[in-house]
Amino acid sequence: NAGGKISGCTNEMTISFDKADHAYVAGIVKKMTGGTIESCVNNGSINVKLGNENGKKNVGIGGIVGQIDGAGNTMLVKDCTNKQAITFAPVIATTDDGSSACGVGGIAGWLRRAESFTFENCDNEGNVTYSAENITSETGAATYPICVGGIIGVGSNYNGNVIDDVANGININISGCDNKGTVYNCGVVNTTNKASGKRAFTGGLAGFLLGQA
């Protein structure tokens, strides 16, 4: 969606993604760079298994929209509902955990680069899960937050190196949103990387939001 309105749409399909690449996955819209999504419902479960030998791939998974990314634009998601489970369980054969910026949310996965984001009266009823208990990370992995939330996974600009620098703050407005699903975030547990396992953010509404002063 690059500036129009998507209204009154329902997804009934189960969605599965298993590819060694950036993973932007959602029930309604994979990526939004402008406009409005309203009165949409996701009734299909979403399952993502990112198999990736080289790692460093961005992840945005949401019940309604995977990634919202539109420099200078105003984004609105309103009166939308996710009713099914969202699961990101990466299967990696190497010692890299396989993703760079990672946001998993009941409504939206990852927000970045916009004038403002507004979420009004959006509800999540499905469980939201990041699970990677069997991955061993030794070097170079998980130097970024793994963010999981009932409504939003992560809201922050990302310059390729640091996602939580204050210079990356954005204007995010959330009102009238409810989460009834379980939020589970279990990142890398077998690790010798000093940054791994220390930057997993989890919230009933949002995993990680970096706002503007």
Coordinates of C-alpha atoms in Angstrom, one line a residue, residues 50-134:
L50 CA 13.6 -18.2 8.1
G51 CA 16.4 -20.6 7.1
N52 CA 19.5 -18.5 6.3
E53 CA 23.1 -19.5 6.3
N54 CA 24.5 -16.0 6.1
G55 CA 22.2 -14.2 8.5
K56 CA 21.6 -10.4 8.7
K57 CA 18.1 -10.4 7.2
N58 CA 15.4 -8.0 8.4
V59 CA 12.1 -9.4 9.7
G60 CA 8.7 -7.7 10.0
I61 CA 5.8 -9.9 10.7
G62 CA 2.3 -8.7 11.6
G63 CA -1.3 -9.9 11.6
I64 CA -2.3 -6.9 9.5
V65 CA 0.9 -5.4 8.1
G66 CA 4.5 -6.7 8.1
Q67 CA 6.5 -3.5 7.7
I68 CA 5.4 0.2 7.6
D69 CA 8.2 2.2 5.9
G70 CA 7.5 5.5 4.2
A71 CA 9.8 8.5 4.7
G72 CA 7.8 11.7 5.3
N73 CA 4.4 10.1 5.1
T74 CA 1.6 9.8 7.6
M75 CA 0.3 6.2 8.3
L76 CA -3.0 5.2 9.8
V77 CA -4.1 1.7 10.8
K78 CA -7.6 1.7 12.5
D79 CA -10.4 -0.7 13.5
C80 CA -8.3 -3.8 12.5
T81 CA -8.2 -7.2 14.2
N82 CA -5.9 -10.2 14.2
K83 CA -7.6 -13.3 15.4
Q84 CA -5.0 -16.0 14.8
A85 CA -1.5 -17.1 16.1
I86 CA 1.6 -15.5 14.7
T87 CA 4.8 -17.6 15.0
F88 CA 8.4 -16.8 14.1
A89 CA 10.5 -19.9 14.7
P90 CA 13.7 -19.5 12.7
V91 CA 15.5 -22.7 11.7
I92 CA 19.1 -22.0 11.2
A93 CA 21.8 -24.5 10.4
T94 CA 24.7 -22.3 11.3
T95 CA 25.9 -20.3 14.3
D96 CA 24.1 -17.1 13.1
D97 CA 20.6 -16.5 14.3
G98 CA 19.6 -15.3 10.9
S99 CA 17.9 -11.9 11.1
S100 CA 19.0 -8.3 11.6
A101 CA 16.2 -6.0 12.7
C102 CA 13.4 -8.2 14.0
G103 CA 9.8 -7.1 14.9
V104 CA 6.8 -9.4 15.4
G105 CA 3.4 -7.9 16.3
G106 CA -0.2 -8.9 16.4
I107 CA -1.1 -5.9 14.2
A108 CA 2.2 -4.6 12.8
G109 CA 5.7 -6.0 12.8
W110 CA 8.2 -3.2 12.2
L111 CA 7.6 0.6 11.8
R112 CA 10.3 2.9 10.5
R113 CA 10.9 6.2 8.5
A114 CA 7.6 8.1 8.5
E115 CA 6.3 11.4 9.7
S116 CA 3.9 9.7 12.0
F117 CA 2.3 6.3 12.7
T118 CA -1.2 6.1 14.2
F119 CA -3.0 3.0 15.5
E120 CA -6.6 3.4 16.5
N121 CA -9.0 0.7 18.0
C122 CA -6.9 -2.3 16.8
D123 CA -7.2 -5.6 18.6
N124 CA -5.1 -8.7 18.7
E125 CA -6.6 -12.0 19.8
G126 CA -3.9 -14.4 18.7
N127 CA -0.8 -15.6 20.4
V128 CA 2.4 -13.8 19.2
T129 CA 5.6 -16.0 19.4
Y130 CA 9.3 -15.7 18.7
S131 CA 10.9 -19.0 19.5
A132 CA 14.5 -20.0 18.8
E133 CA 15.6 -22.1 21.7
N134 CA 17.7 -24.5 19.7

